[in-house]
């Protein structure tokens, strides 16, 4: 399930496939995992063409879940939708929209087509971000800058 050249989201797909093969899962109410933030990791390197991998994997997960665990399809559809918004943020923050016109058009087409299926699942902030992105690009660019500063 690890496809060569794909760098964002492959671990999530692997975990989903691994968990779908087990007969039971146990829960321990203790912290047994320590996540180390690595400033040189792919997650912290800004936008690059590999950032689109997260869309690919969210779509792959949504397809797998729809087939094997249909009761969770709506959640995965929302995640696939939001992955596209997440990819758009750094494109506009780093002013790369002219380099990725085709990809942006594909992201937009998907979001327009699927918005009605997931709009009731979106939080107020997600709804505002989507509306700004689709209808008010100058305000969206300001929104992206504010969100980036707030997350630091």
Short mmCIF file of C-alpha atoms in Angstrom, two decimals:
data_model
loop_
_atom_site.label_atom_id
_atom_site.label_comp_id
_atom_site.label_asym_id
_atom_site.label_seq_id
_atom_site.Cartn_x
_atom_site.Cartn_y
_atom_site.Cartn_z
CA UNK A 1 0.00 0.00 0.00
CA UNK A 2 3.03 2.31 0.09
CA UNK A 3 3.25 3.61 -3.44
CA UNK A 4 6.66 4.82 -4.53
CA UNK A 5 6.86 8.58 -4.87
CA UNK A 6 3.79 9.32 -2.73
CA UNK A 7 4.76 11.05 0.50
CA UNK A 8 1.66 12.54 2.17
CA UNK A 9 -0.92 10.27 3.81
CA UNK A 10 0.56 6.86 3.04
CA UNK A 11 0.78 5.98 6.74
CA UNK A 12 -2.94 6.59 7.24
CA UNK A 13 -3.84 4.25 4.37
CA UNK A 14 -1.47 1.61 5.73
CA UNK A 15 -3.01 1.83 9.22
CA UNK A 16 -6.52 1.58 7.79
CA UNK A 17 -5.66 -1.52 5.79
CA UNK A 18 -3.83 -3.10 8.75
CA UNK A 19 -6.72 -2.43 11.15
CA UNK A 20 -9.23 -3.84 8.68
CA UNK A 21 -7.42 -7.21 8.83
CA UNK A 22 -7.55 -7.70 12.60
CA UNK A 23 -10.35 -9.49 14.43
CA UNK A 24 -10.32 -7.22 17.49
CA UNK A 25 -8.74 -4.06 18.87
CA UNK A 26 -8.00 -3.15 22.47
CA UNK A 27 -7.92 0.30 23.99
CA UNK A 28 -5.45 1.31 26.69
CA UNK A 29 -6.12 4.61 28.45
CA UNK A 30 -2.44 5.57 28.62
CA UNK A 31 -0.10 7.52 26.41
CA UNK A 32 2.19 4.98 24.78
CA UNK A 33 3.13 6.97 21.71
CA UNK A 34 5.45 9.93 21.54
CA UNK A 35 5.32 12.04 18.42
CA UNK A 36 8.49 13.95 17.65
CA UNK A 37 8.08 17.11 15.61
CA UNK A 38 10.75 17.19 12.93
CA UNK A 39 11.19 20.61 11.34
CA UNK A 40 12.79 19.04 8.25
CA UNK A 41 9.95 16.56 7.65
CA UNK A 42 7.83 16.71 4.49
CA UNK A 43 4.95 18.09 6.57
CA UNK A 44 6.90 21.24 7.45
CA UNK A 45 8.54 22.00 4.12
CA UNK A 46 5.82 24.20 2.65
CA UNK A 47 3.99 23.45 -0.54
CA UNK A 48 5.39 21.24 -3.27
CA UNK A 49 3.89 18.92 -5.86
CA UNK A 50 3.87 16.07 -3.30
CA UNK A 51 1.31 18.03 -1.28
CA UNK A 52 -1.31 16.71 -3.71
CA UNK A 53 -0.65 13.19 -2.33
CA UNK A 54 -2.90 13.93 0.64
CA UNK A 55 -5.84 14.32 -1.78
CA UNK A 56 -4.95 11.03 -3.46
CA UNK A 57 -4.83 9.15 -0.15
CA UNK A 58 -8.00 10.72 1.24
CA UNK A 59 -9.77 9.61 -1.94
CA UNK A 60 -8.27 6.12 -1.66
CA UNK A 61 -9.40 5.86 1.96
CA UNK A 62 -12.88 7.11 1.06
CA UNK A 63 -13.19 4.47 -1.68
CA UNK A 64 -11.97 1.71 0.62
CA UNK A 65 -14.24 2.74 3.46
CA UNK A 66 -17.26 3.09 1.15
CA UNK A 67 -16.72 -0.48 -0.03
CA UNK A 68 -15.87 -2.12 3.32
CA UNK A 69 -17.37 0.14 6.01
CA UNK A 70 -20.22 2.03 4.33
CA UNK A 71 -21.56 3.48 7.57
CA UNK A 72 -18.41 5.69 7.73
CA UNK A 73 -18.59 6.90 4.13
CA UNK A 74 -19.86 10.39 5.01
CA UNK A 75 -16.92 11.08 7.33
CA UNK A 76 -14.44 10.03 4.65
CA UNK A 77 -16.18 12.12 2.00
CA UNK A 78 -15.81 15.14 4.27
CA UNK A 79 -12.10 14.37 4.79
CA UNK A 80 -11.57 14.04 1.03
CA UNK A 81 -13.31 17.38 0.51
CA UNK A 82 -11.31 19.14 3.24
CA UNK A 83 -8.04 17.71 1.91
CA UNK A 84 -8.60 19.83 -1.17
CA UNK A 85 -9.08 22.99 0.89
CA UNK A 86 -5.91 22.13 2.86
CA UNK A 87 -3.93 21.81 -0.36
CA UNK A 88 -5.24 25.18 -1.58
CA UNK A 89 -4.11 27.09 1.53
CA UNK A 90 -0.36 26.93 0.88
CA UNK A 91 -0.85 27.43 -2.86
CA UNK A 92 -2.45 30.80 -2.18
CA UNK A 93 -0.29 31.62 0.84
CA UNK A 94 2.87 31.06 -1.19
CA UNK A 95 1.32 32.73 -4.28
CA UNK A 96 1.75 29.64 -6.47
CA UNK A 97 -1.66 29.67 -8.13
CA UNK A 98 -0.26 30.43 -11.60
CA UNK A 99 1.96 27.34 -11.43
CA UNK A 100 -0.91 25.02 -10.52
CA UNK A 101 -3.84 26.23 -12.65
CA UNK A 102 -4.79 22.75 -13.88
CA UNK A 103 -4.59 21.21 -10.42
CA UNK A 104 -6.57 24.07 -8.85
CA UNK A 105 -9.27 23.65 -11.50
CA UNK A 106 -9.51 19.93 -10.67
CA UNK A 107 -9.73 20.68 -6.93
CA UNK A 108 -12.42 23.29 -7.57
CA UNK A 109 -14.41 20.98 -9.82
CA UNK A 110 -14.43 18.25 -7.15
CA UNK A 111 -15.45 20.67 -4.40
CA UNK A 112 -18.28 22.16 -6.49
CA UNK A 113 -19.53 18.69 -7.38
CA UNK A 114 -19.37 17.30 -3.83
CA UNK A 115 -20.23 20.32 -1.66
CA UNK A 116 -23.93 19.48 -1.43
CA UNK A 117 -23.07 16.00 -0.09
CA UNK A 118 -20.95 17.26 2.82
CA UNK A 119 -22.11 20.80 3.59
CA UNK A 120 -24.12 19.71 6.64
CA UNK A 121 -20.98 18.13 8.13
CA UNK A 122 -18.81 21.24 7.89
CA UNK A 123 -18.00 23.34 10.93
CA UNK A 124 -18.67 27.08 10.75
CA UNK A 125 -14.98 27.81 10.10
CA UNK A 126 -14.79 25.16 7.35
CA UNK A 127 -17.92 26.58 5.74
CA UNK A 128 -16.53 30.13 5.86
CA UNK A 129 -13.22 28.98 4.39
CA UNK A 130 -14.97 27.15 1.55
CA UNK A 131 -17.26 30.09 0.76
CA UNK A 132 -14.38 32.57 0.78
CA UNK A 133 -12.25 30.26 -1.36
CA UNK A 134 -14.92 29.68 -3.99
CA UNK A 135 -16.44 33.18 -4.09
CA UNK A 136 -14.08 35.82 -2.66
CA UNK A 137 -10.43 35.02 -3.48
CA UNK A 138 -9.02 38.33 -2.15
CA UNK A 139 -10.68 37.73 1.24
CA UNK A 140 -9.64 34.08 1.13
CA UNK A 141 -5.99 35.09 0.76
CA UNK A 142 -6.32 37.28 3.86
CA UNK A 143 -8.07 34.43 5.69
CA UNK A 144 -5.20 32.06 4.85
CA UNK A 145 -2.63 34.54 6.21
CA UNK A 146 -4.60 35.03 9.44
CA UNK A 147 -5.03 31.28 9.97
CA UNK A 148 -1.32 30.73 9.34
CA UNK A 149 -0.39 33.34 11.96
CA UNK A 150 -2.87 31.96 14.49
CA UNK A 151 -1.42 28.44 14.14
CA UNK A 152 2.14 29.55 14.92
#
